[in-house]
């Protein structure tokens, strides 16, 4: 009954605040204490009892009351940080103030006139306890420093080292490095678990994340030098707890084991408060690592970042001990692999849901700490990251609400593929059994990667088209090091070439031929550098030799071009992946399905082109990388990145059936591609980078009736046809096809195993053209990708924080929230 009364009293206080027309004096403690004196209010209660409409009403009609409420709540946090919260009542006051500020701050940020309020000087919040205006801190700084102090408050958020009557420690002299939350990087002692401390830390981290979320209420901007003032201050030298807090967050995340002792269904019997803390910790980590401040290692001229040094980035970049790298890598791999775990008892093992945040954290680690990246690639441990990423990509390929997850996964693989060791590690046999709906094969991790990529391209959602160039770039990067592809993977690559090289598809859009260039480059790399072990690929090339002959003899006269385009027009204009059920799906595949009704999705800015994402490096004889100047090579993809390509849900064993079914699906995206090209022709590259998906869709629909599309010409076809890298493959076919045919005739062979045995022991030494230099396209940071990561990261944070719904139904401007 008392709990009901206290909630009623809290609700009355909220009503009084919204109905009072006169400002309430800050000295009226009896009134303000009603908001945080209650001992039974939860964060869910606060969100339920303080409606959004009433917060906005106070903001508009009684701004002084809202300002005083914020100031008084911050004042309580500052007082608690100074006193150390020795009593239970003071701890409850701190928690209630934390919840109220978490509820109110998003409505402060959504109003442009209010955003500067927390950065104004408020009397009474002085520096070092001074109340004079000369030494006063902005309210935001006082709040952030108080949160940092409270996160290392003995007996509130950390385990106290003192015992006895004189157990209250001086918060001003406390060494928070002795109170790091978990053993791991730079800290060897593991404090005893205390679920109360975990809950209190979670509440404070939630408020901290809310403070940082001002970035959500600013529109996307190409100016990467605009820093988040909340993050900038919190990660600066002004925060004396920066190092222990960074270490605590990282260690808590990487040390977390959701399975524990492995007792079945233990997550249904006991509450895991550590999981809530880990989720908030990883979100705070990735947000604080968003801006790199003054770190000078960026290679790209168009990536400009100014401002004070970000200590969190600094500490991350300075981790160097191998045992620390091992701890971080094994922790992230354990958590990323957790959702893949299969047990005999259904749903008996706890499955985490914050894998997207973990992928962003792994990206940041590799981006800011090159020693960590080299450590990851030094051993086969990188495969413990690769397999879950491929699992997530395959699982999300048909879900239009998880486009962002697809992008971050592909970005990570693009980053890794720029290093030689990644390609070498892919040759390790793939023997574990991960629940993926892909064809069964016996081979290596390289085969797994190719099979999953083929699945994404052929059965993925249409919004994944911009990723096709990235996926094939990854294949090209690793191809010189792939020692033995399986027959399944070889056939998948040839199937993609067959689909992308049909004349009507090549003539449908100005950039479609780039996909063929990527695949031919991959084949050339394998033939020139790994011929001996790749008899399966060589056999597949011989079987599909007509595809290469058709490419070499591709007609370029106007009549042939028009005939090819007429064939495209005879195909269905729109083929829905979600309703294509007339044909039998290929083994293990599922058709793309729409998102569950009511699913929320955060929009993303458009991805930059592959030439903006990568820079070319040539591998020299000693194995070092040498940058290659950019040229107008026909397979250097232009800023127009959105490749209009997609394939069907079906793949028969017949090559011709494959071509027809895949090409039928490809034509469904030609209109979208043509439209994007039209937009590109009238706007700069950077303007297009910042179109949201919703804007692109609206523009596509609004111009659907336009007929002023690009048209292929004979000159255009000849400009890239003569540069197709077919010499190596044609020489291979010229030498091997007669030999294979002769063996088949002489021995009457019908079994391909004998042909494979012949190819396996064959050689082309001295018969192929001089090996071309290995060309690697390495990821490079730029303003476009920085903006993409910002929108994606905050979109994930928004959608993951639904209990309580911190930002729900507020005027977010960084992205759009769409209900699927």
JSON list of N, CA and C in Angstrom, two decimals, residues 494 497-498 501-503 506 516 520 523 540-555 721 724-738 741:
[
{"chain": "A", "resi": 494, "resn": "UNK", "atom": "N", "xyz": [31.40, -19.07, -60.40]},
{"chain": "A", "resi": 494, "resn": "UNK", "atom": "CA", "xyz": [31.06, -19.11, -61.83]},
{"chain": "A", "resi": 494, "resn": "UNK", "atom": "C", "xyz": [29.60, -18.76, -62.06]},
{"chain": "A", "resi": 497, "resn": "UNK", "atom": "N", "xyz": [29.40, -14.99, -62.07]},
{"chain": "A", "resi": 497, "resn": "UNK", "atom": "CA", "xyz": [29.90, -14.44, -63.33]},
{"chain": "A", "resi": 497, "resn": "UNK", "atom": "C", "xyz": [28.89, -14.64, -64.45]},
{"chain": "A", "resi": 498, "resn": "UNK", "atom": "N", "xyz": [28.28, -15.80, -64.48]},
{"chain": "A", "resi": 498, "resn": "UNK", "atom": "CA", "xyz": [27.28, -16.10, -65.51]},
{"chain": "A", "resi": 498, "resn": "UNK", "atom": "C", "xyz": [26.10, -15.13, -65.42]},
{"chain": "A", "resi": 501, "resn": "UNK", "atom": "N", "xyz": [27.29, -11.39, -66.38]},
{"chain": "A", "resi": 501, "resn": "UNK", "atom": "CA", "xyz": [27.88, -11.15, -67.71]},
{"chain": "A", "resi": 501, "resn": "UNK", "atom": "C", "xyz": [26.87, -11.27, -68.84]},
{"chain": "A", "resi": 502, "resn": "UNK", "atom": "N", "xyz": [25.60, -11.47, -68.54]},
{"chain": "A", "resi": 502, "resn": "UNK", "atom": "CA", "xyz": [24.61, -11.49, -69.63]},
{"chain": "A", "resi": 502, "resn": "UNK", "atom": "C", "xyz": [24.54, -10.12, -70.27]},
{"chain": "A", "resi": 503, "resn": "UNK", "atom": "N", "xyz": [24.37, -10.10, -71.56]},
{"chain": "A", "resi": 503, "resn": "UNK", "atom": "CA", "xyz": [24.46, -8.83, -72.30]},
{"chain": "A", "resi": 503, "resn": "UNK", "atom": "C", "xyz": [23.42, -7.82, -71.84]},
{"chain": "A", "resi": 506, "resn": "UNK", "atom": "N", "xyz": [24.61, -6.26, -68.59]},
{"chain": "A", "resi": 506, "resn": "UNK", "atom": "CA", "xyz": [25.76, -5.38, -68.78]},
{"chain": "A", "resi": 506, "resn": "UNK", "atom": "C", "xyz": [25.35, -4.05, -69.41]},
{"chain": "A", "resi": 516, "resn": "UNK", "atom": "N", "xyz": [31.75, -7.77, -63.21]},
{"chain": "A", "resi": 516, "resn": "UNK", "atom": "CA", "xyz": [32.45, -8.76, -64.03]},
{"chain": "A", "resi": 516, "resn": "UNK", "atom": "C", "xyz": [33.96, -8.58, -63.89]},
{"chain": "A", "resi": 520, "resn": "UNK", "atom": "N", "xyz": [36.55, -11.51, -62.70]},
{"chain": "A", "resi": 520, "resn": "UNK", "atom": "CA", "xyz": [37.66, -11.92, -63.56]},
{"chain": "A", "resi": 520, "resn": "UNK", "atom": "C", "xyz": [39.00, -11.71, -62.87]},
{"chain": "A", "resi": 523, "resn": "UNK", "atom": "N", "xyz": [39.51, -14.59, -60.47]},
{"chain": "A", "resi": 523, "resn": "UNK", "atom": "CA", "xyz": [39.91, -15.81, -61.19]},
{"chain": "A", "resi": 523, "resn": "UNK", "atom": "C", "xyz": [41.38, -15.74, -61.62]},
{"chain": "A", "resi": 540, "resn": "UNK", "atom": "N", "xyz": [35.66, -25.94, -63.14]},
{"chain": "A", "resi": 540, "resn": "UNK", "atom": "CA", "xyz": [34.43, -25.15, -63.28]},
{"chain": "A", "resi": 540, "resn": "UNK", "atom": "C", "xyz": [34.56, -24.14, -64.42]},
{"chain": "A", "resi": 541, "resn": "UNK", "atom": "N", "xyz": [35.74, -23.55, -64.56]},
{"chain": "A", "resi": 541, "resn": "UNK", "atom": "CA", "xyz": [35.97, -22.59, -65.65]},
{"chain": "A", "resi": 541, "resn": "UNK", "atom": "C", "xyz": [35.88, -23.29, -67.00]},
{"chain": "A", "resi": 542, "resn": "UNK", "atom": "N", "xyz": [36.45, -24.49, -67.08]},
{"chain": "A", "resi": 542, "resn": "UNK", "atom": "CA", "xyz": [36.39, -25.24, -68.34]},
{"chain": "A", "resi": 542, "resn": "UNK", "atom": "C", "xyz": [34.94, -25.59, -68.68]},
{"chain": "A", "resi": 543, "resn": "UNK", "atom": "N", "xyz": [34.18, -26.02, -67.68]},
{"chain": "A", "resi": 543, "resn": "UNK", "atom": "CA", "xyz": [32.77, -26.36, -67.92]},
{"chain": "A", "resi": 543, "resn": "UNK", "atom": "C", "xyz": [31.96, -25.15, -68.38]},
{"chain": "A", "resi": 544, "resn": "UNK", "atom": "N", "xyz": [32.28, -23.98, -67.84]},
{"chain": "A", "resi": 544, "resn": "UNK", "atom": "CA", "xyz": [31.53, -22.76, -68.18]},
{"chain": "A", "resi": 544, "resn": "UNK", "atom": "C", "xyz": [32.30, -21.90, -69.18]},
{"chain": "A", "resi": 545, "resn": "UNK", "atom": "N", "xyz": [33.11, -22.50, -70.02]},
{"chain": "A", "resi": 545, "resn": "UNK", "atom": "CA", "xyz": [33.96, -21.72, -70.93]},
{"chain": "A", "resi": 545, "resn": "UNK", "atom": "C", "xyz": [33.15, -20.86, -71.87]},
{"chain": "A", "resi": 546, "resn": "UNK", "atom": "N", "xyz": [31.92, -21.25, -72.15]},
{"chain": "A", "resi": 546, "resn": "UNK", "atom": "CA", "xyz": [31.11, -20.43, -73.05]},
{"chain": "A", "resi": 546, "resn": "UNK", "atom": "C", "xyz": [30.87, -19.04, -72.49]},
{"chain": "A", "resi": 547, "resn": "UNK", "atom": "N", "xyz": [30.82, -18.92, -71.16]},
{"chain": "A", "resi": 547, "resn": "UNK", "atom": "CA", "xyz": [30.61, -17.61, -70.55]},
{"chain": "A", "resi": 547, "resn": "UNK", "atom": "C", "xyz": [31.75, -16.67, -70.92]},
{"chain": "A", "resi": 548, "resn": "UNK", "atom": "N", "xyz": [32.99, -17.18, -70.90]},
{"chain": "A", "resi": 548, "resn": "UNK", "atom": "CA", "xyz": [34.15, -16.35, -71.20]},
{"chain": "A", "resi": 548, "resn": "UNK", "atom": "C", "xyz": [34.22, -16.05, -72.69]},
{"chain": "A", "resi": 549, "resn": "UNK", "atom": "N", "xyz": [33.87, -17.01, -73.51]},
{"chain": "A", "resi": 549, "resn": "UNK", "atom": "CA", "xyz": [33.85, -16.75, -74.95]},
{"chain": "A", "resi": 549, "resn": "UNK", "atom": "C", "xyz": [32.79, -15.71, -75.31]},
{"chain": "A", "resi": 550, "resn": "UNK", "atom": "N", "xyz": [31.64, -15.77, -74.65]},
{"chain": "A", "resi": 550, "resn": "UNK", "atom": "CA", "xyz": [30.60, -14.77, -74.91]},
{"chain": "A", "resi": 550, "resn": "UNK", "atom": "C", "xyz": [31.05, -13.38, -74.48]},
{"chain": "A", "resi": 551, "resn": "UNK", "atom": "N", "xyz": [31.78, -13.31, -73.36]},
{"chain": "A", "resi": 551, "resn": "UNK", "atom": "CA", "xyz": [32.31, -12.02, -72.93]},
{"chain": "A", "resi": 551, "resn": "UNK", "atom": "C", "xyz": [33.30, -11.47, -73.94]},
{"chain": "A", "resi": 552, "resn": "UNK", "atom": "N", "xyz": [34.20, -12.34, -74.41]},
{"chain": "A", "resi": 552, "resn": "UNK", "atom": "CA", "xyz": [35.20, -11.90, -75.37]},
{"chain": "A", "resi": 552, "resn": "UNK", "atom": "C", "xyz": [34.57, -11.44, -76.68]},
{"chain": "A", "resi": 553, "resn": "UNK", "atom": "N", "xyz": [33.45, -12.04, -77.03]},
{"chain": "A", "resi": 553, "resn": "UNK", "atom": "CA", "xyz": [32.77, -11.71, -78.29]},
{"chain": "A", "resi": 553, "resn": "UNK", "atom": "C", "xyz": [31.51, -10.88, -78.07]},
{"chain": "A", "resi": 554, "resn": "UNK", "atom": "N", "xyz": [31.46, -10.17, -76.97]},
{"chain": "A", "resi": 554, "resn": "UNK", "atom": "CA", "xyz": [30.29, -9.37, -76.65]},
{"chain": "A", "resi": 554, "resn": "UNK", "atom": "C", "xyz": [30.01, -8.37, -77.77]},
{"chain": "A", "resi": 555, "resn": "UNK", "atom": "N", "xyz": [28.82, -8.40, -78.36]},
{"chain": "A", "resi": 555, "resn": "UNK", "atom": "CA", "xyz": [28.53, -7.48, -79.46]},
{"chain": "A", "resi": 555, "resn": "UNK", "atom": "C", "xyz": [28.41, -6.04, -78.96]},
{"chain": "A", "resi": 721, "resn": "UNK", "atom": "N", "xyz": [35.11, -2.99, -72.84]},
{"chain": "A", "resi": 721, "resn": "UNK", "atom": "CA", "xyz": [35.22, -4.37, -73.34]},
{"chain": "A", "resi": 721, "resn": "UNK", "atom": "C", "xyz": [36.67, -4.71, -73.69]},
{"chain": "A", "resi": 724, "resn": "UNK", "atom": "N", "xyz": [38.75, -5.89, -70.67]},
{"chain": "A", "resi": 724, "resn": "UNK", "atom": "CA", "xyz": [38.39, -7.06, -69.87]},
{"chain": "A", "resi": 724, "resn": "UNK", "atom": "C", "xyz": [39.62, -7.95, -69.68]},
{"chain": "A", "resi": 725, "resn": "UNK", "atom": "N", "xyz": [39.99, -8.30, -68.46]},
{"chain": "A", "resi": 725, "resn": "UNK", "atom": "CA", "xyz": [41.21, -9.10, -68.22]},
{"chain": "A", "resi": 725, "resn": "UNK", "atom": "C", "xyz": [40.98, -10.58, -68.49]},
{"chain": "A", "resi": 726, "resn": "UNK", "atom": "N", "xyz": [40.81, -10.91, -69.78]},
{"chain": "A", "resi": 726, "resn": "UNK", "atom": "CA", "xyz": [40.49, -12.28, -70.19]},
{"chain": "A", "resi": 726, "resn": "UNK", "atom": "C", "xyz": [41.69, -13.07, -70.69]},
{"chain": "A", "resi": 727, "resn": "UNK", "atom": "N", "xyz": [42.86, -12.42, -70.80]},
{"chain": "A", "resi": 727, "resn": "UNK", "atom": "CA", "xyz": [43.99, -13.09, -71.45]},
{"chain": "A", "resi": 727, "resn": "UNK", "atom": "C", "xyz": [44.40, -14.37, -70.73]},
{"chain": "A", "resi": 728, "resn": "UNK", "atom": "N", "xyz": [44.51, -14.30, -69.41]},
{"chain": "A", "resi": 728, "resn": "UNK", "atom": "CA", "xyz": [44.97, -15.46, -68.64]},
{"chain": "A", "resi": 728, "resn": "UNK", "atom": "C", "xyz": [43.99, -16.62, -68.76]},
{"chain": "A", "resi": 729, "resn": "UNK", "atom": "N", "xyz": [42.70, -16.33, -68.62]},
{"chain": "A", "resi": 729, "resn": "UNK", "atom": "CA", "xyz": [41.70, -17.39, -68.68]},
{"chain": "A", "resi": 729, "resn": "UNK", "atom": "C", "xyz": [41.62, -17.98, -70.07]},
{"chain": "A", "resi": 730, "resn": "UNK", "atom": "N", "xyz": [41.69, -17.13, -71.09]},
{"chain": "A", "resi": 730, "resn": "UNK", "atom": "CA", "xyz": [41.63, -17.63, -72.47]},
{"chain": "A", "resi": 730, "resn": "UNK", "atom": "C", "xyz": [42.83, -18.52, -72.79]},
{"chain": "A", "resi": 731, "resn": "UNK", "atom": "N", "xyz": [44.00, -18.16, -72.27]},
{"chain": "A", "resi": 731, "resn": "UNK", "atom": "CA", "xyz": [45.18, -18.98, -72.49]},
{"chain": "A", "resi": 731, "resn": "UNK", "atom": "C", "xyz": [45.02, -20.32, -71.78]},
{"chain": "A", "resi": 732, "resn": "UNK", "atom": "N", "xyz": [44.45, -20.31, -70.57]},
{"chain": "A", "resi": 732, "resn": "UNK", "atom": "CA", "xyz": [44.19, -21.55, -69.83]},
{"chain": "A", "resi": 732, "resn": "UNK", "atom": "C", "xyz": [43.25, -22.45, -70.63]},
{"chain": "A", "resi": 733, "resn": "UNK", "atom": "N", "xyz": [42.18, -21.87, -71.15]},
{"chain": "A", "resi": 733, "resn": "UNK", "atom": "CA", "xyz": [41.22, -22.66, -71.91]},
{"chain": "A", "resi": 733, "resn": "UNK", "atom": "C", "xyz": [41.84, -23.19, -73.20]},
{"chain": "A", "resi": 734, "resn": "UNK", "atom": "N", "xyz": [42.66, -22.37, -73.82]},
{"chain": "A", "resi": 734, "resn": "UNK", "atom": "CA", "xyz": [43.32, -22.77, -75.07]},
{"chain": "A", "resi": 734, "resn": "UNK", "atom": "C", "xyz": [44.21, -23.99, -74.87]},
{"chain": "A", "resi": 735, "resn": "UNK", "atom": "N", "xyz": [44.86, -24.05, -73.69]},
{"chain": "A", "resi": 735, "resn": "UNK", "atom": "CA", "xyz": [45.79, -25.16, -73.42]},
{"chain": "A", "resi": 735, "resn": "UNK", "atom": "C", "xyz": [45.06, -26.38, -72.89]},
{"chain": "A", "resi": 736, "resn": "UNK", "atom": "N", "xyz": [44.14, -26.20, -71.96]},
{"chain": "A", "resi": 736, "resn": "UNK", "atom": "CA", "xyz": [43.59, -27.33, -71.21]},
{"chain": "A", "resi": 736, "resn": "UNK", "atom": "C", "xyz": [42.37, -27.98, -71.88]},
{"chain": "A", "resi": 737, "resn": "UNK", "atom": "N", "xyz": [41.53, -27.19, -72.53]},
{"chain": "A", "resi": 737, "resn": "UNK", "atom": "CA", "xyz": [40.31, -27.78, -73.10]},
{"chain": "A", "resi": 737, "resn": "UNK", "atom": "C", "xyz": [40.63, -28.90, -74.09]},
{"chain": "A", "resi": 738, "resn": "UNK", "atom": "N", "xyz": [41.55, -28.73, -75.04]},
{"chain": "A", "resi": 738, "resn": "UNK", "atom": "CA", "xyz": [41.86, -29.85, -75.95]},
{"chain": "A", "resi": 738, "resn": "UNK", "atom": "C", "xyz": [42.40, -31.08, -75.20]},
{"chain": "A", "resi": 741, "resn": "UNK", "atom": "N", "xyz": [39.43, -32.79, -73.46]},
{"chain": "A", "resi": 741, "resn": "UNK", "atom": "CA", "xyz": [38.58, -33.46, -74.44]},
{"chain": "A", "resi": 741, "resn": "UNK", "atom": "C", "xyz": [39.25, -34.73, -74.96]}
]
